[in-house]
Coordinates of C-alpha atoms and ligand atoms in Angstrom, one line a residue:
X1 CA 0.0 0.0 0.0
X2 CA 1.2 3.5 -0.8
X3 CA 1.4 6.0 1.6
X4 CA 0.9 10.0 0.8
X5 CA 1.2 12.8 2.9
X6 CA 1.1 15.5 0.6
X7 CA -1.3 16.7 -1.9
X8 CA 0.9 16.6 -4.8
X9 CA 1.9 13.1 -4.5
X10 CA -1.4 11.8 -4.2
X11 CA -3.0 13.4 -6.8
X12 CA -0.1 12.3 -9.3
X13 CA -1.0 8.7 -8.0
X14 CA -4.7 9.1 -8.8
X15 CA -3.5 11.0 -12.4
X16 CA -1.7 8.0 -13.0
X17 CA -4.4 5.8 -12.1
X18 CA -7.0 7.3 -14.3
X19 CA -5.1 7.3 -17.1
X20 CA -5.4 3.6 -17.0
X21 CA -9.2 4.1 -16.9
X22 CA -9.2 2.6 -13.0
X23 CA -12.6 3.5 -11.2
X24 CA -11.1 5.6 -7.8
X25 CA -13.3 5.1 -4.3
X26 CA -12.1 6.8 -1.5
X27 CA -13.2 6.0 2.3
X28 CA -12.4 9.2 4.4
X29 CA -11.2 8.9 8.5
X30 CA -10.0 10.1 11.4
X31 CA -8.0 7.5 12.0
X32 CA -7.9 4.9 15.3
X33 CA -9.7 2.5 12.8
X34 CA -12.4 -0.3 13.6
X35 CA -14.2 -2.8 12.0
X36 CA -16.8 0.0 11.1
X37 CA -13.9 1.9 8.9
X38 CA -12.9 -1.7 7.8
X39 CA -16.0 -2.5 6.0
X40 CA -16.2 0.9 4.2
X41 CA -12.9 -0.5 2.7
X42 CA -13.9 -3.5 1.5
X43 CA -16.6 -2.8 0.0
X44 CA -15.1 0.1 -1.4
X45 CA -12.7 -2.3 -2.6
X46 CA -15.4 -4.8 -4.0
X47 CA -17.1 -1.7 -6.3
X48 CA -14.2 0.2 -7.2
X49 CA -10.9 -0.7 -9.3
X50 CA -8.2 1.6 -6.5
X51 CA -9.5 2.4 -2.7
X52 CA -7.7 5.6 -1.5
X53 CA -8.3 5.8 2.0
X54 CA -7.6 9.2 3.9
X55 CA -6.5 9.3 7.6
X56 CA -6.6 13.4 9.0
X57 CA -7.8 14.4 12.2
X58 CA -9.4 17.5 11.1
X59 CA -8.6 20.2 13.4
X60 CA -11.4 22.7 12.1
X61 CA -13.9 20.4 12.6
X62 CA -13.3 20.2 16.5
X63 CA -14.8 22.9 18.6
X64 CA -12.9 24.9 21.2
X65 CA -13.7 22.5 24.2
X66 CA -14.0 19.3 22.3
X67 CA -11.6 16.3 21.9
X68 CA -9.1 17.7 19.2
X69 CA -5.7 16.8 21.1
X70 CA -6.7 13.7 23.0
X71 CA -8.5 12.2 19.9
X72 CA -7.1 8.7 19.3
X73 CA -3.8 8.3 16.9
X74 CA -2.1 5.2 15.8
X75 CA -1.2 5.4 12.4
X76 CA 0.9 2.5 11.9
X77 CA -1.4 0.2 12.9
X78 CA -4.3 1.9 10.9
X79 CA -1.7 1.4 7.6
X80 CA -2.1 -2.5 8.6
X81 CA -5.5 -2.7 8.6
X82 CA -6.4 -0.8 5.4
X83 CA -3.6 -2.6 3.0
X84 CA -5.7 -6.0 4.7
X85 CA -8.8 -4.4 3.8
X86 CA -8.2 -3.8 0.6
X87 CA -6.7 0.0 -0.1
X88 CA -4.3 0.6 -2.2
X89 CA -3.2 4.0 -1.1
X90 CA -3.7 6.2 2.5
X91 CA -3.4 10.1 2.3
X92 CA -2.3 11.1 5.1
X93 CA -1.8 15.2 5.0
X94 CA -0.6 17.0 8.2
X95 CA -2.6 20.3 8.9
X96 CA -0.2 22.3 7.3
X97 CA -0.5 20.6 4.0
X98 CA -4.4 20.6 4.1
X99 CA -4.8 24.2 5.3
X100 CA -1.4 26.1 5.1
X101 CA -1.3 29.8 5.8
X102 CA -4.2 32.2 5.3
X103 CA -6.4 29.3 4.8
X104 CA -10.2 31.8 4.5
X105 CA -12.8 29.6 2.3
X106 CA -14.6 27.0 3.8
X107 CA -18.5 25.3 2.8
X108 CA -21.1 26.4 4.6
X109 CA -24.5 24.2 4.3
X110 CA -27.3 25.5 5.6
X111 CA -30.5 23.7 6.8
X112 CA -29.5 20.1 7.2
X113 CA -26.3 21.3 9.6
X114 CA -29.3 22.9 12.1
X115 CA -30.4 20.1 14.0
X116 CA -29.2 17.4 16.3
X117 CA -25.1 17.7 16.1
X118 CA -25.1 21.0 14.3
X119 CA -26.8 22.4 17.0
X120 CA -25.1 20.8 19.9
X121 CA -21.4 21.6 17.8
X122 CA -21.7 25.0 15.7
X123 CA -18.4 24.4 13.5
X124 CA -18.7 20.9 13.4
X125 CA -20.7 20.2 9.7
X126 CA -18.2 23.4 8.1
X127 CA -15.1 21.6 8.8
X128 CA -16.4 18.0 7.9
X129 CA -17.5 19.6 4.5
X130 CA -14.6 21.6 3.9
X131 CA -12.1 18.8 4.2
X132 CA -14.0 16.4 2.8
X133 CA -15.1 19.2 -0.4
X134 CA -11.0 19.4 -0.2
X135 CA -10.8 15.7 -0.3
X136 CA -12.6 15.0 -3.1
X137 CA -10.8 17.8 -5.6
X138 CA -7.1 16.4 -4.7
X139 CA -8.3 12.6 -4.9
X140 CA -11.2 13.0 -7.5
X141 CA -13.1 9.8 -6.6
X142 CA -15.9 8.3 -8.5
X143 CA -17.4 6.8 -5.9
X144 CA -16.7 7.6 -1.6
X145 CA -18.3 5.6 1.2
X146 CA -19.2 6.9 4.7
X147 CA -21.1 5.1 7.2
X148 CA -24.5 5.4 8.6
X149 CA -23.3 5.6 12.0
X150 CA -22.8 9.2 11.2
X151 CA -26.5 9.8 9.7
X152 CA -26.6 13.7 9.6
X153 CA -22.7 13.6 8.2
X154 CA -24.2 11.4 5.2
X155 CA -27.2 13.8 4.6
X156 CA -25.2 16.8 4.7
X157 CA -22.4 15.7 2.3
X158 CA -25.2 14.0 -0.1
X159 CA -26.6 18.2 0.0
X160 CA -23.4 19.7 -0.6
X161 CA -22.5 17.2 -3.1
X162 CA -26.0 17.6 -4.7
X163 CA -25.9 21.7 -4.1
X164 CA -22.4 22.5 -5.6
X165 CA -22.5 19.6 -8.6
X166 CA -19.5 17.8 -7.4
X167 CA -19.3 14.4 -9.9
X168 CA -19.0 11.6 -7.0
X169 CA -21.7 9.3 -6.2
X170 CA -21.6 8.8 -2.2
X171 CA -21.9 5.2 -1.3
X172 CA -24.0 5.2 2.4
X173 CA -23.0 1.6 4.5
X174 CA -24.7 0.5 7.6
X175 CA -23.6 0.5 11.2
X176 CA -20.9 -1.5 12.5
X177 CA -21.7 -2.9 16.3
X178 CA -20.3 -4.7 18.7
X179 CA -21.3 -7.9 19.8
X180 CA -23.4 -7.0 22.8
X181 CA -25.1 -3.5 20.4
X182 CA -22.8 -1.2 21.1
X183 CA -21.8 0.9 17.8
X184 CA -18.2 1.1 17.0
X185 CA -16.1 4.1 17.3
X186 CA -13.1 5.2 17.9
X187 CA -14.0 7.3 20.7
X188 CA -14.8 3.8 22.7
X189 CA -11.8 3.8 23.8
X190 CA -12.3 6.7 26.5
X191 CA -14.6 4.6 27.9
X192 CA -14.1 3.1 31.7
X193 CA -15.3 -0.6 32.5
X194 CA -18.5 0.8 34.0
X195 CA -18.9 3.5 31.5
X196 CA -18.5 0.8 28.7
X197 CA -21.3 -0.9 30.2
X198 CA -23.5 2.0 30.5
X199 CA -23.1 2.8 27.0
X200 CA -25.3 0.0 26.0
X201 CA -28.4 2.3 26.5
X202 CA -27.3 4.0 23.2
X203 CA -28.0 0.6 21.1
X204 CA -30.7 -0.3 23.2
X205 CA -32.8 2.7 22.8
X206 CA -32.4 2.1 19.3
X207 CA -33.7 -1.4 19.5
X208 CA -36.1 -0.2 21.6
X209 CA -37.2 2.6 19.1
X210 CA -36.6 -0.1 15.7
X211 CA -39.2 -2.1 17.6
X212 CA -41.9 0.3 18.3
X213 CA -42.0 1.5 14.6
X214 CA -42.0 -2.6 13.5
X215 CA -44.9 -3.0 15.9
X216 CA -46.3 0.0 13.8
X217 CA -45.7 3.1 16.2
X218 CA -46.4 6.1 13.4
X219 CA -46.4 8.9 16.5
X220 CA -42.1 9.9 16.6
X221 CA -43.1 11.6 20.1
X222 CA -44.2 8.8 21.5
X223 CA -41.1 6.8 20.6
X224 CA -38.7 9.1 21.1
X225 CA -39.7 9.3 24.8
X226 CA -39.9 5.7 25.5
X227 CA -36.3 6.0 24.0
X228 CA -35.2 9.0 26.5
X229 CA -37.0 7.5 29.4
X230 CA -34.9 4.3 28.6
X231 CA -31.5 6.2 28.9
X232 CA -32.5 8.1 31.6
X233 CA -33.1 5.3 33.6
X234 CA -28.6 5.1 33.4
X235 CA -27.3 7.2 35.6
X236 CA -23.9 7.8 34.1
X237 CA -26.0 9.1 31.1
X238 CA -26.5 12.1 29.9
X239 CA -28.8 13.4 27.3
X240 CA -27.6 15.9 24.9
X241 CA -30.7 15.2 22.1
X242 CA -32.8 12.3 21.1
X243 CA -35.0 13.7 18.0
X244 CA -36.9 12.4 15.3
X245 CA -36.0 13.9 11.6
X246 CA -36.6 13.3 7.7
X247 CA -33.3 11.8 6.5
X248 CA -32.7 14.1 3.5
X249 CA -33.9 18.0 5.1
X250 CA -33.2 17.1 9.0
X251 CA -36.1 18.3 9.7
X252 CA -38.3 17.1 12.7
X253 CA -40.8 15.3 11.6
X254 CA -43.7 14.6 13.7
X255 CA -45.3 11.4 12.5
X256 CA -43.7 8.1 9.7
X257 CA -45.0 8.7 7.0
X258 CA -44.7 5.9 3.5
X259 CA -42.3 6.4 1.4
X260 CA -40.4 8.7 3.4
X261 CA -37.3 7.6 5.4
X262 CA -37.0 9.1 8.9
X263 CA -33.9 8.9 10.9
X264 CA -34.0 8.3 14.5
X265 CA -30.9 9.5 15.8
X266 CA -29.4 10.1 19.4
X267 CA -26.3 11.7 20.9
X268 CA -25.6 10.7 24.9
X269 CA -22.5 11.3 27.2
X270 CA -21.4 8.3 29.6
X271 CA -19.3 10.4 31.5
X272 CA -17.5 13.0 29.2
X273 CA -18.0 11.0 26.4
X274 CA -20.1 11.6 23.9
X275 CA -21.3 9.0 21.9
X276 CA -23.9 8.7 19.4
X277 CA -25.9 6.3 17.5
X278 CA -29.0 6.0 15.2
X279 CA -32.0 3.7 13.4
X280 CA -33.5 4.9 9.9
X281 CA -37.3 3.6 8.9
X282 CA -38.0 1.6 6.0
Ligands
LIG301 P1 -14.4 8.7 11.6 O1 -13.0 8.1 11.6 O2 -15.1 8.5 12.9 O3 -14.4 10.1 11.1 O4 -15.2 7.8 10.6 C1 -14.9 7.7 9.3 C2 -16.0 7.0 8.5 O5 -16.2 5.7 9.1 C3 -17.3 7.8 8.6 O6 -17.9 7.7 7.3 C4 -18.1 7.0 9.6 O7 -19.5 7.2 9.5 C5 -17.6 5.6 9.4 N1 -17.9 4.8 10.6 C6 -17.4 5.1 11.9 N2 -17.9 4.2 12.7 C7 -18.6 3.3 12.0 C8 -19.4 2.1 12.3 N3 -19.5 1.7 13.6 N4 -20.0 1.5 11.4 C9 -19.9 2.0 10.1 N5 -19.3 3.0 9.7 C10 -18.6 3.7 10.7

């Protein structure tokens, strides 16, 4: 597997690539991969002729008080597990290379970025869609995969990709658990024994909500309070928004309606860590 940490080399791999008429995916991260990053790989890897995978900790999209500098980092190990799943390149661009000196223009979506994380972190949704905007001019994929565990990141980039014309067709895959629910993320690892155990209510408020609607619960009040009364019952959780929402505007929605998809989506700290976690209607 090749490894890139500038621009320029990267983009004269992909060049190169195209010239062969190779189909390009690429599967951004943060890094600290898991099985969830794993299977964007390789299926990235199953549609697509060359996987570039990107590993940045994007500073801008971290608010002030957030988890910027103790964000987990292992880089050598994350190089192991995308050459086994399947990529043939990693970029992997220090800050300065990504936004050097006098760095002013960044995306700004409006609407979908309103509710449930975009509320609870104002410059989150601007510095995912900056550096992913950025991402997809130096490695020009045809195709790049995110994963559903990040619901309102998927809407938003579908918008901005829909909004500003840019030619890539975003590939959305499905949640990555752990064996007892519990949906995998990087930030896991901040977790304590006991705080690992009260994380379940995340997954189980989802089951709880996925089971409602299958029992044919239209109301999204009625289940999104049997799902907040459910991790309320845990006292090293707290709340920061359980909400109802159509999956492409964000907006709330108040009842499921056919042929419209709504996504259930949650965001709880155990502790200081805040995890989230999601269900989307049929
Ligand atoms: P991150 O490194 O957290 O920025 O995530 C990079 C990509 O992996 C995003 O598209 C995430 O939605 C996706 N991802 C993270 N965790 C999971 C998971 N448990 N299952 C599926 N995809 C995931």
């Amino acid at each position: 597997m090749k490894v890139f940490h500038t621009v320029e080399e990267v983009r004269k791999y992909v060049n190169q690539k195209r010239k062969n008429d190779k189909t390009i995916a690429l599967v951004p991260t943060m890094g600290y991969l898991h099985e969830g990053h794993e299977s964007l790989v390789k299926r990235a890897a199953k549609e697509n002729d060359i996987v570039v995978a990107s590993v940045f900790v994007n500073p801008i999209q971290f608010g002030p008080n957030e988890d910027f500098e103790s964000y987990p980092r292992d880089f050598e190990r994350d190089c192991k597990v995308l050459e086994k799943a399947g990529a043939a390149a990693v970029f992997n661009p220090t800050a300065e290379e990504m936004y050097g000196e006098n760095f002013t223009t960044y995306v700004n979506t409006t609407g979908v970025t309103e509710n449930l994380c975009g509320k609870s972190r104002p410059v989150h949704f601007k510095g995912v869609c900056t550096v992913v905007l950025k991402l997809f001019n130096i490695v020009t994929p045809d195709r790049a995969y995110f994963g559903q565990k990040d619901a309102q990141q998927l809407s938003v980039i579908r918008r901005m990709v829909r909004d500003l014309n840019v030619p890539v067709e975003i590939v959305g895959c499905p949640i990555i658990r752990e064996k007892d629910g519990l949906a995998k993320s990087s930030r896991n690892t901040y977790l304590s024994e006991e705080e690992r155990k009260a994380a379940l209510v995340l997954s189980q408020a989802v089951k709880l909500g996925q089971e409602m609607v299958a029992d044919g619960e239209k109301d999204t009040m009625k289940i999104v309070s049997k799902m907040k009364e459910l991790i309320e019952k845990e006292p090293l959780a707290k709340i920061d928004y359980v909400e109802a929402v159509d999956l492409d505007d964000v907006e709330n929605v108040l009842s499921i309606s056919d042929g419209k998809k709504a996504l259930f989506a949650e965001a709880v700290y155990i502790g200081k860590t805040r995890l989230i976690d999601n269900f989307i209607t049929e």
